[in-house]
Coordinates of C-alpha atoms and ligand atoms in Angstrom, one line a residue:
Chain A
M1 CA -0.5 -103.7 22.8
D2 CA -0.8 -102.6 19.1
Q3 CA -0.4 -99.0 20.4
L4 CA 2.9 -99.9 22.1
I5 CA 4.2 -101.4 18.9
Y6 CA 3.1 -98.4 16.8
A7 CA 4.7 -96.1 19.6
T8 CA 8.0 -98.2 19.1
E9 CA 7.9 -97.6 15.5
V10 CA 7.3 -93.8 15.9
L11 CA 10.2 -93.8 18.6
L12 CA 12.7 -95.3 16.1
N13 CA 11.7 -92.8 13.4
G14 CA 12.1 -90.1 16.0
L15 CA 15.5 -91.3 17.1
M16 CA 16.6 -91.2 13.5
T17 CA 15.2 -87.7 12.9
G18 CA 16.9 -86.7 16.1
V19 CA 20.4 -87.7 15.0
M20 CA 20.0 -85.5 11.9
Y21 CA 18.9 -82.6 14.2
A22 CA 21.9 -83.2 16.4
L23 CA 24.3 -83.0 13.4
V24 CA 22.8 -79.7 12.3
A25 CA 23.0 -78.4 15.8
L26 CA 26.6 -79.5 16.1
G27 CA 27.5 -77.1 13.3
F28 CA 26.2 -74.3 15.4
V29 CA 27.8 -75.4 18.5
L30 CA 31.3 -75.7 17.1
I31 CA 31.3 -72.2 15.6
F32 CA 29.7 -70.7 18.7
K33 CA 32.1 -72.3 21.0
A34 CA 35.1 -71.3 19.1
S35 CA 34.3 -67.8 17.9
G36 CA 31.1 -66.7 20.0
V37 CA 29.3 -66.3 16.7
F38 CA 25.8 -67.5 16.5
N39 CA 25.8 -68.5 12.8
Y40 CA 22.5 -67.8 11.3
A41 CA 23.7 -68.8 8.0
Q42 CA 24.1 -72.5 9.0
G43 CA 20.9 -73.6 7.2
V44 CA 21.8 -71.7 4.1
L45 CA 25.2 -73.3 4.1
A46 CA 23.5 -76.5 3.9
L47 CA 21.4 -75.4 1.1
F48 CA 24.5 -73.9 -0.8
A49 CA 26.5 -77.1 -0.4
A50 CA 23.6 -79.2 -1.7
L51 CA 23.2 -76.8 -4.7
T52 CA 26.8 -76.9 -5.4
L53 CA 26.9 -80.7 -5.2
V54 CA 24.1 -81.1 -7.7
G55 CA 25.6 -78.4 -9.9
I56 CA 29.0 -80.2 -9.9
Q57 CA 27.5 -83.6 -10.3
Q58 CA 25.4 -82.5 -13.4
G59 CA 28.2 -80.7 -15.0
Q60 CA 26.4 -77.3 -14.8
I61 CA 28.3 -74.3 -15.7
P62 CA 28.4 -71.9 -12.7
F63 CA 26.7 -68.6 -13.3
A64 CA 25.5 -69.7 -16.7
H65 CA 22.3 -67.8 -16.4
M66 CA 24.1 -64.6 -15.6
I67 CA 26.6 -65.0 -18.4
N68 CA 23.8 -65.9 -20.8
A69 CA 22.0 -62.7 -19.8
M70 CA 25.1 -60.6 -20.2
F71 CA 26.4 -61.9 -23.4
G72 CA 23.4 -63.5 -25.0
T73 CA 24.9 -66.9 -24.9
H74 CA 23.2 -70.2 -24.3
L75 CA 25.4 -71.9 -21.9
E76 CA 24.1 -74.5 -19.7
T77 CA 26.2 -77.5 -18.9
F78 CA 29.7 -78.7 -19.7
G79 CA 28.2 -81.8 -21.1
W80 CA 29.8 -84.1 -18.7
T81 CA 28.6 -85.7 -15.3
V82 CA 30.8 -86.1 -12.3
P83 CA 30.7 -89.4 -10.2
S84 CA 29.0 -88.7 -6.8
L85 CA 32.1 -89.3 -4.6
V86 CA 34.2 -87.1 -6.6
A87 CA 31.4 -84.4 -6.7
I88 CA 31.1 -84.7 -2.8
L89 CA 34.9 -84.2 -2.3
L90 CA 34.9 -81.2 -4.8
T91 CA 32.0 -79.7 -2.8
A92 CA 33.8 -80.1 0.4
M93 CA 36.6 -78.3 -1.0
V94 CA 34.5 -75.5 -2.0
M95 CA 33.1 -75.4 1.5
V96 CA 36.6 -75.0 2.8
V97 CA 37.4 -72.2 0.4
L98 CA 34.1 -70.7 1.6
A99 CA 35.1 -70.9 5.2
F100 CA 38.5 -69.3 4.4
L101 CA 36.7 -66.4 2.5
I102 CA 34.1 -65.8 5.2
E103 CA 36.9 -65.4 7.7
K104 CA 39.1 -63.2 5.5
L105 CA 36.3 -61.0 4.2
V106 CA 33.9 -60.8 7.1
L107 CA 35.0 -62.2 10.5
Q108 CA 38.5 -60.7 10.5
H109 CA 37.1 -57.3 10.3
L110 CA 34.7 -57.8 13.2
V111 CA 37.0 -59.2 15.7
G112 CA 36.1 -57.9 19.3
Q113 CA 32.7 -56.6 18.2
E114 CA 29.6 -57.3 20.2
P115 CA 28.0 -60.7 19.6
I116 CA 24.9 -59.1 18.2
I117 CA 27.1 -57.4 15.4
L118 CA 28.6 -60.8 14.6
F119 CA 25.0 -62.2 14.5
M120 CA 23.8 -59.5 12.2
A121 CA 26.8 -60.2 9.9
T122 CA 25.8 -63.8 9.6
I123 CA 22.3 -62.7 8.7
G124 CA 23.8 -60.7 5.9
L125 CA 25.9 -63.8 4.9
A126 CA 22.9 -66.0 4.8
Y127 CA 21.1 -63.8 2.4
F128 CA 24.1 -63.3 0.3
L129 CA 24.9 -67.1 0.1
E130 CA 21.3 -67.7 -0.8
G131 CA 21.5 -65.3 -3.6
L132 CA 24.9 -66.5 -4.8
G133 CA 23.5 -70.1 -4.8
D134 CA 20.7 -69.0 -6.9
V135 CA 22.9 -67.0 -9.4
M136 CA 25.6 -69.8 -9.6
W137 CA 23.4 -72.7 -10.1
G138 CA 19.8 -71.5 -10.8
A139 CA 16.8 -71.2 -8.7
D140 CA 14.9 -74.3 -9.8
I141 CA 14.1 -77.1 -7.7
K142 CA 16.7 -79.8 -8.1
T143 CA 16.8 -83.6 -7.4
L144 CA 19.8 -84.9 -5.6
D145 CA 20.9 -88.5 -6.0
V146 CA 24.3 -89.6 -4.7
G147 CA 23.3 -93.3 -4.7
L148 CA 22.0 -93.6 -1.3
P149 CA 19.3 -96.4 -0.9
Q150 CA 15.8 -95.2 -0.8
G151 CA 12.5 -96.8 0.0
I152 CA 10.9 -98.9 2.6
S153 CA 13.4 -101.4 4.1
E154 CA 12.0 -104.8 3.5
T155 CA 14.3 -106.6 5.8
I156 CA 13.2 -104.6 8.7
E157 CA 9.6 -104.9 7.7
G158 CA 10.0 -108.6 7.5
V159 CA 11.7 -109.1 10.8
T160 CA 9.3 -106.9 12.7
A161 CA 6.3 -108.6 11.0
D162 CA 7.7 -112.0 12.3
W163 CA 8.1 -110.6 15.8
F164 CA 5.2 -108.4 16.3
G165 CA 2.8 -109.3 13.5
Y166 CA 3.2 -105.8 12.3
G167 CA 5.8 -104.6 10.0
F168 CA 7.6 -101.4 10.7
F169 CA 7.8 -98.8 7.9
I170 CA 11.3 -97.6 8.0
D171 CA 12.8 -95.7 5.1
R172 CA 16.2 -97.1 3.9
L173 CA 17.4 -93.5 3.5
D174 CA 16.6 -92.6 7.0
L175 CA 18.6 -95.6 8.2
W176 CA 21.6 -94.6 6.2
A177 CA 21.2 -90.9 7.1
T178 CA 21.2 -92.0 10.7
A179 CA 24.2 -94.1 10.4
I180 CA 26.2 -91.5 8.6
A181 CA 25.2 -88.7 10.9
A182 CA 26.0 -90.9 14.0
A183 CA 29.4 -91.6 12.5
L184 CA 30.1 -88.0 11.7
V185 CA 29.1 -86.9 15.3
A186 CA 31.4 -89.6 16.8
A187 CA 34.1 -88.5 14.4
L188 CA 33.8 -84.9 15.5
V189 CA 33.8 -85.7 19.2
A190 CA 36.8 -87.8 18.7
F191 CA 38.4 -85.1 16.7
A192 CA 37.8 -82.5 19.3
Q193 CA 39.0 -84.8 22.1
Y194 CA 42.1 -86.6 20.7
T195 CA 43.8 -84.6 18.1
K196 CA 46.1 -81.7 18.3
Q197 CA 43.8 -79.3 16.3
G198 CA 40.9 -80.6 18.3
R199 CA 42.8 -79.6 21.4
A200 CA 43.6 -76.3 20.0
M201 CA 39.9 -75.8 19.1
R202 CA 38.9 -76.6 22.7
A203 CA 41.5 -74.2 24.0
V204 CA 40.2 -71.3 21.7
A205 CA 36.6 -72.1 22.9
D206 CA 37.7 -71.8 26.4
D207 CA 39.9 -68.7 26.5
H208 CA 41.2 -66.6 23.7
Q209 CA 44.0 -64.8 25.5
A210 CA 45.3 -68.2 27.0
A211 CA 45.0 -69.8 23.5
L212 CA 47.1 -67.0 21.9
S213 CA 49.7 -67.4 24.7
V214 CA 50.4 -71.0 23.7
G215 CA 50.8 -70.2 20.2
I216 CA 47.4 -71.0 18.6
S217 CA 46.3 -68.8 15.6
L218 CA 42.7 -67.9 16.3
R219 CA 42.3 -67.3 12.6
F220 CA 43.4 -70.7 11.6
I221 CA 41.0 -72.2 14.2
W222 CA 38.2 -70.0 12.9
V223 CA 38.7 -71.1 9.4
M224 CA 39.0 -74.7 10.6
V225 CA 35.6 -74.6 12.4
W226 CA 33.8 -72.8 9.6
S227 CA 35.1 -75.5 7.2
I228 CA 33.9 -78.2 9.7
A229 CA 30.6 -76.6 10.0
G230 CA 30.6 -76.4 6.2
F231 CA 31.2 -80.0 5.9
V232 CA 28.5 -80.8 8.4
A233 CA 26.2 -78.6 6.3
L234 CA 27.0 -80.6 3.2
V235 CA 26.2 -84.0 4.8
A236 CA 23.0 -82.4 6.2
G237 CA 22.3 -81.1 2.8
I238 CA 22.9 -84.3 1.1
M239 CA 20.5 -86.2 3.4
W240 CA 17.7 -83.5 3.3
G241 CA 18.2 -82.8 -0.3
T242 CA 17.9 -86.4 -1.2
K243 CA 14.8 -86.8 0.7
S244 CA 12.8 -83.7 -0.5
G245 CA 14.8 -82.1 -3.3
V246 CA 17.2 -79.2 -3.2
Q247 CA 15.1 -76.0 -2.9
F248 CA 15.0 -73.1 -0.5
S249 CA 13.0 -74.9 2.2
L250 CA 16.3 -76.9 2.8
S251 CA 17.8 -74.0 4.5
L252 CA 14.9 -74.1 7.2
I253 CA 16.4 -77.2 8.7
A254 CA 18.4 -74.8 10.7
L255 CA 15.1 -73.7 12.4
K256 CA 14.9 -77.1 13.8
A257 CA 18.4 -76.8 15.3
L258 CA 17.4 -73.8 17.3
P259 CA 15.2 -75.6 19.9
V260 CA 17.9 -78.3 20.0
L261 CA 20.4 -75.7 21.1
M262 CA 18.0 -74.2 23.4
L263 CA 17.5 -77.5 25.1
G264 CA 21.0 -78.8 24.9
G265 CA 22.9 -75.4 25.5
F266 CA 24.7 -73.6 22.9
T267 CA 28.1 -74.5 24.1
S268 CA 27.8 -78.3 24.6
I269 CA 28.6 -80.9 22.1
P270 CA 26.9 -83.6 24.2
G271 CA 24.1 -81.1 24.7
A272 CA 23.6 -81.0 20.9
I273 CA 23.4 -84.7 20.6
V274 CA 21.2 -85.4 23.5
G275 CA 19.1 -82.4 22.7
G276 CA 18.7 -83.5 19.1
L277 CA 17.5 -86.9 20.2
I278 CA 15.0 -85.6 22.7
I279 CA 13.5 -83.2 20.2
G280 CA 13.4 -85.9 17.5
V281 CA 11.8 -88.4 19.6
G282 CA 9.6 -85.9 21.5
E283 CA 8.0 -84.4 18.5
K284 CA 7.2 -87.7 16.8
L285 CA 5.9 -89.3 19.9
F286 CA 3.8 -86.0 20.7
E287 CA 2.4 -86.2 17.3
F288 CA 1.5 -89.7 17.6
L289 CA -0.1 -89.7 21.1
I290 CA -1.5 -86.2 21.5
G291 CA -1.7 -85.0 17.9
P292 CA -4.9 -86.9 16.9
M293 CA -6.6 -85.3 20.0
I294 CA -5.9 -81.7 19.0
G295 CA -6.1 -81.9 15.2
G296 CA -2.4 -82.8 14.4
A297 CA 0.3 -80.8 12.8
T298 CA 2.0 -80.5 16.1
E299 CA 5.5 -81.3 14.6
N300 CA 5.8 -77.5 13.5
W301 CA 5.6 -76.1 16.9
F302 CA 6.1 -78.8 19.5
A303 CA 10.0 -78.5 19.5
Y304 CA 9.8 -74.8 20.3
V305 CA 7.3 -75.2 23.0
L306 CA 9.3 -77.9 24.7
A307 CA 12.4 -75.7 24.4
L308 CA 10.6 -72.6 25.9
I309 CA 9.2 -74.6 28.7
F310 CA 12.6 -76.0 29.3
L311 CA 14.3 -72.5 29.1
V312 CA 12.2 -71.4 32.0
F313 CA 13.7 -73.9 34.3
R314 CA 17.2 -74.1 32.9
P315 CA 18.3 -71.2 30.8
Q316 CA 21.7 -72.5 30.2
G317 CA 20.4 -75.8 28.6
L318 CA 20.9 -79.3 29.7
F319 CA 24.7 -79.2 29.5
G320 CA 25.5 -75.6 28.8
E321 CA 27.8 -73.5 30.9
R322 CA 26.2 -70.9 33.2
I323 CA 26.7 -67.6 31.6
I324 CA 28.9 -65.6 34.1
E325 CA 30.3 -62.2 33.0
R326 CA 33.9 -62.3 32.7
V327 CA 36.0 -59.3 33.9
Chain B
M1 CA 73.2 -48.7 36.5
A2 CA 73.0 -52.0 34.6
S3 CA 76.5 -53.3 34.6
V4 CA 76.9 -56.4 32.8
P5 CA 79.9 -56.8 30.3
E6 CA 79.0 -58.0 26.8
E7 CA 80.5 -61.4 27.4
G8 CA 78.4 -62.1 30.3
V9 CA 79.1 -62.8 33.9
V10 CA 79.1 -65.6 36.6
T11 CA 76.8 -64.8 39.6
P12 CA 77.8 -65.2 43.0
D13 CA 75.8 -68.4 43.3
G14 CA 77.7 -69.7 40.3
R15 CA 75.1 -69.2 37.6
Q16 CA 76.2 -68.2 34.1
I17 CA 74.5 -65.1 32.7
G18 CA 75.3 -64.7 29.0
G19 CA 74.8 -62.1 26.2
V20 CA 71.7 -60.1 25.3
L21 CA 68.7 -62.3 24.6
M22 CA 66.0 -59.6 24.4
E23 CA 66.4 -55.9 24.0
M24 CA 63.7 -53.3 24.2
K25 CA 64.7 -50.0 22.6
N26 CA 62.8 -46.8 23.4
I27 CA 59.4 -48.4 23.6
T28 CA 56.4 -46.1 23.9
L29 CA 52.9 -47.6 24.2
R30 CA 49.9 -45.4 24.4
F31 CA 46.1 -46.3 25.0
G32 CA 44.3 -43.2 23.6
G33 CA 45.5 -40.5 25.9
V34 CA 47.1 -42.7 28.4
V35 CA 50.9 -43.3 27.9
A36 CA 51.3 -46.7 29.6
V37 CA 55.0 -47.1 28.6
K38 CA 57.1 -43.9 28.0
D39 CA 60.4 -44.3 26.0
I40 CA 61.7 -47.4 27.9
S41 CA 64.9 -49.2 27.1
F42 CA 66.4 -52.2 28.7
D43 CA 67.7 -55.6 27.9
I44 CA 67.2 -59.1 29.2
R45 CA 70.3 -61.4 29.3
K46 CA 70.5 -65.0 28.6
G47 CA 70.1 -67.1 31.8
E48 CA 69.1 -64.4 34.1
I49 CA 66.2 -63.6 36.3
R50 CA 65.1 -60.2 35.4
A51 CA 62.4 -58.4 37.6
I52 CA 60.3 -55.5 36.6
I53 CA 58.8 -53.7 39.7
G54 CA 56.9 -50.4 40.3
P55 CA 53.8 -49.1 41.9
N56 CA 50.2 -50.1 40.7
G57 CA 49.5 -48.8 37.1
A58 CA 53.2 -48.1 36.5
G59 CA 53.0 -49.9 33.2
K60 CA 54.6 -53.2 34.1
S61 CA 52.0 -55.5 32.6
S62 CA 51.9 -53.4 29.5
M63 CA 55.6 -53.8 29.0
L64 CA 55.3 -57.5 29.4
N65 CA 52.4 -57.4 26.9
V66 CA 54.7 -55.6 24.4
I67 CA 57.3 -58.4 24.8
S68 CA 54.8 -61.2 24.2
G69 CA 53.2 -59.4 21.4
F70 CA 49.8 -58.8 23.0
Y71 CA 50.3 -55.1 22.4
N72 CA 52.3 -53.4 19.7
P73 CA 54.0 -50.3 20.7
Q74 CA 53.7 -47.0 18.7
E75 CA 57.3 -46.3 18.9
G76 CA 60.4 -48.2 19.8
E77 CA 62.1 -51.5 18.6
V78 CA 61.9 -55.1 20.0
W79 CA 65.0 -57.2 19.5
F80 CA 65.1 -60.8 20.1
K81 CA 68.2 -63.1 19.6
G82 CA 69.9 -60.3 17.6
Y83 CA 67.1 -59.7 15.1
R84 CA 64.7 -56.9 15.1
R85 CA 61.1 -58.1 15.4
G86 CA 58.3 -56.4 13.5
P87 CA 54.9 -56.1 14.7
M88 CA 53.8 -59.6 15.5
K89 CA 50.7 -61.5 16.7
P90 CA 50.8 -63.1 20.3
Y91 CA 50.8 -66.7 18.7
E92 CA 53.7 -65.8 16.5
V93 CA 55.6 -64.6 19.4
A94 CA 54.9 -67.8 21.3
R95 CA 56.2 -69.8 18.4
L96 CA 59.5 -67.8 18.7
G97 CA 60.0 -69.6 22.3
I98 CA 58.5 -66.9 24.4
A99 CA 56.0 -68.2 27.0
R100 CA 54.0 -66.3 29.4
T101 CA 51.5 -66.4 32.4
F102 CA 49.0 -63.7 33.1
Q103 CA 48.3 -61.4 36.0
N104 CA 44.6 -62.6 36.2
I105 CA 45.4 -66.2 35.2
A106 CA 44.3 -67.4 31.8
L107 CA 43.6 -71.1 31.9
F108 CA 41.4 -73.3 30.0
D109 CA 38.9 -73.8 32.8
G110 CA 36.9 -76.6 31.2
M111 CA 39.9 -78.8 30.6
T112 CA 41.8 -81.0 33.1
V113 CA 45.3 -79.8 34.5
L114 CA 46.9 -82.5 32.2
D115 CA 45.1 -81.1 29.1
N116 CA 45.9 -77.5 30.0
I117 CA 49.5 -78.3 30.2
M118 CA 49.3 -80.4 27.0
T119 CA 48.2 -77.2 25.1
G120 CA 51.6 -75.7 26.0
R121 CA 53.1 -78.3 23.6
L122 CA 50.8 -77.7 20.7
N123 CA 53.7 -76.2 18.8
K124 CA 55.9 -79.0 19.5
M125 CA 53.5 -81.4 17.8
R126 CA 54.1 -81.6 14.0
S127 CA 51.3 -84.3 12.9
G128 CA 49.0 -82.3 10.8
F129 CA 45.3 -82.8 10.2
L130 CA 45.4 -85.4 7.5
A131 CA 48.4 -87.3 9.1
Q132 CA 46.3 -87.7 12.2
A133 CA 43.4 -89.0 10.3
L134 CA 45.4 -91.2 7.9
W135 CA 48.1 -92.5 10.0
W136 CA 47.0 -92.7 13.6
G137 CA 50.1 -94.5 14.7
A138 CA 52.5 -91.5 14.2
A139 CA 50.2 -89.1 15.9
E140 CA 49.6 -91.5 18.7
R141 CA 53.5 -91.8 19.2
E142 CA 54.0 -88.2 19.2
E143 CA 51.1 -87.7 21.6
I144 CA 52.8 -90.1 24.0
E145 CA 56.2 -88.4 23.7
N146 CA 54.8 -85.1 24.5
R147 CA 52.7 -86.6 27.1
A148 CA 56.0 -87.9 28.8
Q149 CA 57.5 -84.4 28.8
V150 CA 54.3 -82.9 30.4
E151 CA 54.5 -85.7 33.1
K152 CA 58.1 -84.5 33.9
I153 CA 57.0 -81.0 34.4
I154 CA 54.0 -82.2 36.4
D155 CA 56.5 -84.0 38.8
F156 CA 58.8 -81.0 38.8
L157 CA 56.0 -78.7 40.0
E158 CA 54.5 -81.3 42.3
I159 CA 51.1 -81.3 41.1
Q160 CA 50.7 -85.1 40.4
N161 CA 47.6 -85.5 42.5
I162 CA 45.5 -83.0 40.5
R163 CA 46.4 -84.1 37.0
K164 CA 42.8 -85.1 36.1
T165 CA 41.1 -82.4 37.9
P166 CA 39.4 -79.8 35.8
V167 CA 41.1 -76.4 36.3
G168 CA 38.1 -74.4 37.1
R169 CA 37.8 -76.3 40.5
L170 CA 41.3 -75.6 41.7
P171 CA 42.2 -73.1 44.3
Y172 CA 44.0 -69.9 43.2
G173 CA 47.5 -70.9 44.2
L174 CA 47.3 -74.2 42.2
K175 CA 45.9 -72.5 39.3
K176 CA 49.0 -70.2 39.2
R177 CA 51.2 -73.2 39.4
V178 CA 49.2 -75.0 36.5
E179 CA 49.7 -71.8 34.5
L180 CA 53.5 -71.9 35.1
A181 CA 53.4 -75.6 34.1
R182 CA 51.7 -74.7 30.8
A183 CA 54.3 -72.2 30.0
L184 CA 57.1 -74.4 30.9
A185 CA 55.6 -77.2 28.7
A186 CA 56.5 -75.1 25.7
E187 CA 60.2 -75.3 26.7
P188 CA 60.6 -71.5 26.2
Q189 CA 63.8 -69.6 25.8
L190 CA 62.2 -66.7 27.5
L191 CA 59.6 -67.1 30.3
L192 CA 57.4 -64.2 31.3
L193 CA 55.7 -64.2 34.6
D194 CA 53.1 -61.5 35.5
E195 CA 53.0 -61.4 39.2
P196 CA 53.3 -65.2 39.8
M197 CA 52.9 -64.8 43.5
A198 CA 50.2 -62.3 43.8
G199 CA 47.4 -63.3 46.2
M200 CA 49.6 -66.0 47.8
N201 CA 50.3 -66.8 51.4
V202 CA 53.8 -66.9 52.6
E203 CA 54.2 -70.7 52.2
E204 CA 52.8 -70.6 48.7
K205 CA 55.2 -67.8 47.8
E206 CA 58.1 -69.8 49.1
D207 CA 57.2 -72.7 47.0
M208 CA 56.7 -70.5 43.8
S209 CA 60.1 -68.7 44.5
R210 CA 61.7 -72.1 44.7
F211 CA 60.1 -73.4 41.5
I212 CA 61.1 -70.3 39.6
L213 CA 64.8 -70.6 40.7
D214 CA 64.8 -74.4 40.0
V215 CA 63.4 -73.7 36.5
N216 CA 66.1 -71.2 35.8
D217 CA 68.8 -73.4 37.3
E218 CA 67.8 -76.8 35.8
F219 CA 66.6 -75.7 32.3
G220 CA 68.7 -72.5 32.0
T221 CA 65.5 -70.7 31.2
T222 CA 65.6 -66.9 31.0
I223 CA 62.9 -65.3 33.1
A224 CA 61.4 -61.9 33.2
L225 CA 59.0 -61.4 36.0
I226 CA 56.7 -58.8 37.6
E227 CA 56.3 -58.8 41.3
H228 CA 55.2 -56.6 44.1
D229 CA 56.8 -58.4 47.1
M230 CA 60.1 -56.6 47.5
G231 CA 61.4 -59.5 49.6
V232 CA 61.0 -62.0 46.9
V233 CA 62.4 -59.6 44.2
M234 CA 65.5 -59.1 46.1
D235 CA 65.9 -62.7 46.8
I236 CA 65.5 -64.3 43.5
S237 CA 66.3 -61.7 40.7
D238 CA 69.6 -60.8 39.2
R239 CA 68.6 -57.4 37.8
V240 CA 65.7 -55.1 38.4
V241 CA 63.9 -52.6 36.3
V242 CA 61.9 -50.1 38.2
M243 CA 59.0 -48.4 36.6
D244 CA 56.8 -45.4 37.6
Y245 CA 54.0 -43.8 35.7
G246 CA 55.2 -45.5 32.5
R247 CA 58.8 -44.3 32.9
K248 CA 61.9 -46.2 33.9
I249 CA 63.3 -44.8 37.1
G250 CA 65.9 -47.4 38.0
D251 CA 67.8 -50.4 36.5
G252 CA 70.4 -52.5 38.0
T253 CA 71.1 -55.3 40.7
P254 CA 68.6 -55.6 43.7
A255 CA 71.3 -53.7 45.9
E256 CA 71.8 -50.9 43.4
V257 CA 68.1 -50.4 42.9
R258 CA 67.5 -50.4 46.7
G259 CA 69.8 -47.5 47.1
N260 CA 68.4 -45.4 44.3
Q261 CA 66.8 -42.3 45.7
E262 CA 64.2 -42.0 42.9
V263 CA 63.1 -45.5 43.5
I264 CA 62.8 -45.0 47.2
D265 CA 60.7 -41.9 46.7
A266 CA 58.4 -43.6 44.1
Y267 CA 57.6 -46.2 46.7
L268 CA 57.3 -44.0 49.7
G269 CA 53.7 -43.4 50.8
V270 CA 52.4 -45.8 48.0
A271 CA 50.3 -48.6 49.4
H272 CA 51.2 -52.0 47.9
D273 CA 49.6 -55.3 48.1
Ligands
ATP401 N1 44.1 -52.4 27.5 C1 44.3 -51.3 27.9 N2 43.5 -50.1 27.6 C2 43.5 -49.0 28.1 N3 44.3 -48.7 29.0 C3 45.2 -49.7 29.4 C4 45.2 -51.0 29.0 N4 46.1 -51.6 29.7 C5 46.7 -50.8 30.5 N5 46.1 -49.7 30.5 C6 46.4 -48.4 31.4 O1 47.9 -48.4 31.3 C7 48.4 -48.1 32.6 C8 49.3 -49.2 33.0 O2 48.7 -50.3 33.2 P1 49.4 -51.6 33.5 O3 48.5 -52.7 33.8 O4 50.5 -51.9 32.5 O5 50.1 -51.3 34.9 P2 50.9 -52.4 36.0 O6 52.1 -51.7 36.4 O7 50.9 -53.7 35.5 O8 49.9 -52.3 37.3 P3 49.5 -53.3 38.4 O9 50.5 -53.4 39.4 O10 48.3 -52.8 39.0 O11 49.3 -54.7 37.6 C9 47.3 -48.0 33.5 O12 47.0 -46.6 33.6 C10 46.3 -48.7 32.8 O13 45.0 -48.1 33.1
MG402 MG1 50.0 -55.5 36.1

């Protein structure tokens, strides 16, 4: 009985982690569907967004380190701080500008190239952005606080203690992150399904020629999906950055999205959501139930093993389309 | 050859054919060493049904792709509504009021018939990104208005019963019809049809011919179409351009073209589908 209650707690935590995974995976899916690019830089995008957010919030002077080195100055900050909400909006704008530049400077020149070339380009982009983040905002570990509540939720602890005689430990930050991520996922789905631009985006994802013939500009759609992916990265960056500080390891959250995509299919929005939940719950439950028997630390690899086993049986993923060569 | 006076004519069946809507002047299009279109000139008049015919590989689709902006010719001028058109992207051409279908059908397979046809109206919808997010009401009203237009087209092409079907599941003949519907949804001034009847049985061809004539008649849409079936071409077109090996070898009314020796030669011994 106790075991069951503990498992429920683990399950809840898994679900919450899963929603975050789903969010990161969605960033990949949107870009992949609309432009056929597997965006290796998605994780670095989150890091860059978080760095920019902290930088703006704390009034850091961009490139200060570089300017100081070149001119022997001692610049650091503007001496002001920017309210969180404003800083988030400004960062979102930076991400849109970034999307525009990526399309203009990189993708536009690679139209019609093999997917592997586009993939390599995003690897280059990832390293470039990582470096740019360092140069612009400095390489030190930063704390990010946009005012999200943190710490154990006493309400939940109290309620569950009344019910089960055991109080669940649930972080309020996780609760908020889950709620925000879920809302964002829902908004994205609604956007894709019910708006003009969403319809155009789905059209581009389905057939480029046909999309052109009804007057859709592919470039506009690409800038749009990269902007959305940038925004998703920002949200993910805020959550993860708040939790464990803004540092290089933040970009590794993208690695968690990979098994989610293998499971859910690279082209499916519902797949990313369900895949994220399965991986989130799966890795937490596995660690809880099997972990102690085999020495723990299963969370690092469980997702990949699950995805690999899954791949053998259903290569296109849970909801993915069968890859059929088009002539 | 082409013998339409500047001010236009009234056809025997009483349709008004007006001045020049689109004019191609000395178009040459090459793919590497292949010359797909060789110094071709012709015009399309307002309200007419203009056919482009010729053996396989003659360059018909290439010509249509030049008109719709999918290919940009190396030489020649494209004039639309009295203005010379510079090099344009296909989506820009679409926004000028030129809609098209494809020889190999290009539909959005994952979407329903209704959604596919709705994409034809994307350029008629004005509500932007923020407007839709901030003022849902206006966007919704717009969606409803456009939906009503689309429903008219659905009725017109008699595809009511498949409205909610994902297009990928439809048989070939119906896909062709949905593609026509999507092109019509844009309310184009010029409609380009690349082999709208290819691969259809006799009955389907008759339906499609009727739809094309009805579109031309009811909406006054100018139509340029490529077709292999001579019977159909002679029945529905006002004037015909004949191509062979990238060149234009004939241009005139169906009767004129049929009597043209060069055209007859081009077709002799050539297998057609
Ligand atoms: N994108 C392309 N790249 C290279 N060559 C092309 C391309 N498109 C067409 N061609 C060549 O141009 C020539 C004309 O082709 P096009 O498709 O225009 O002929 P068509 O008259 O439409 O033939 P069909 O009746 O078979 O459809 C052919 O030799 C074809 O191989
Ligand atoms: Mg052709």
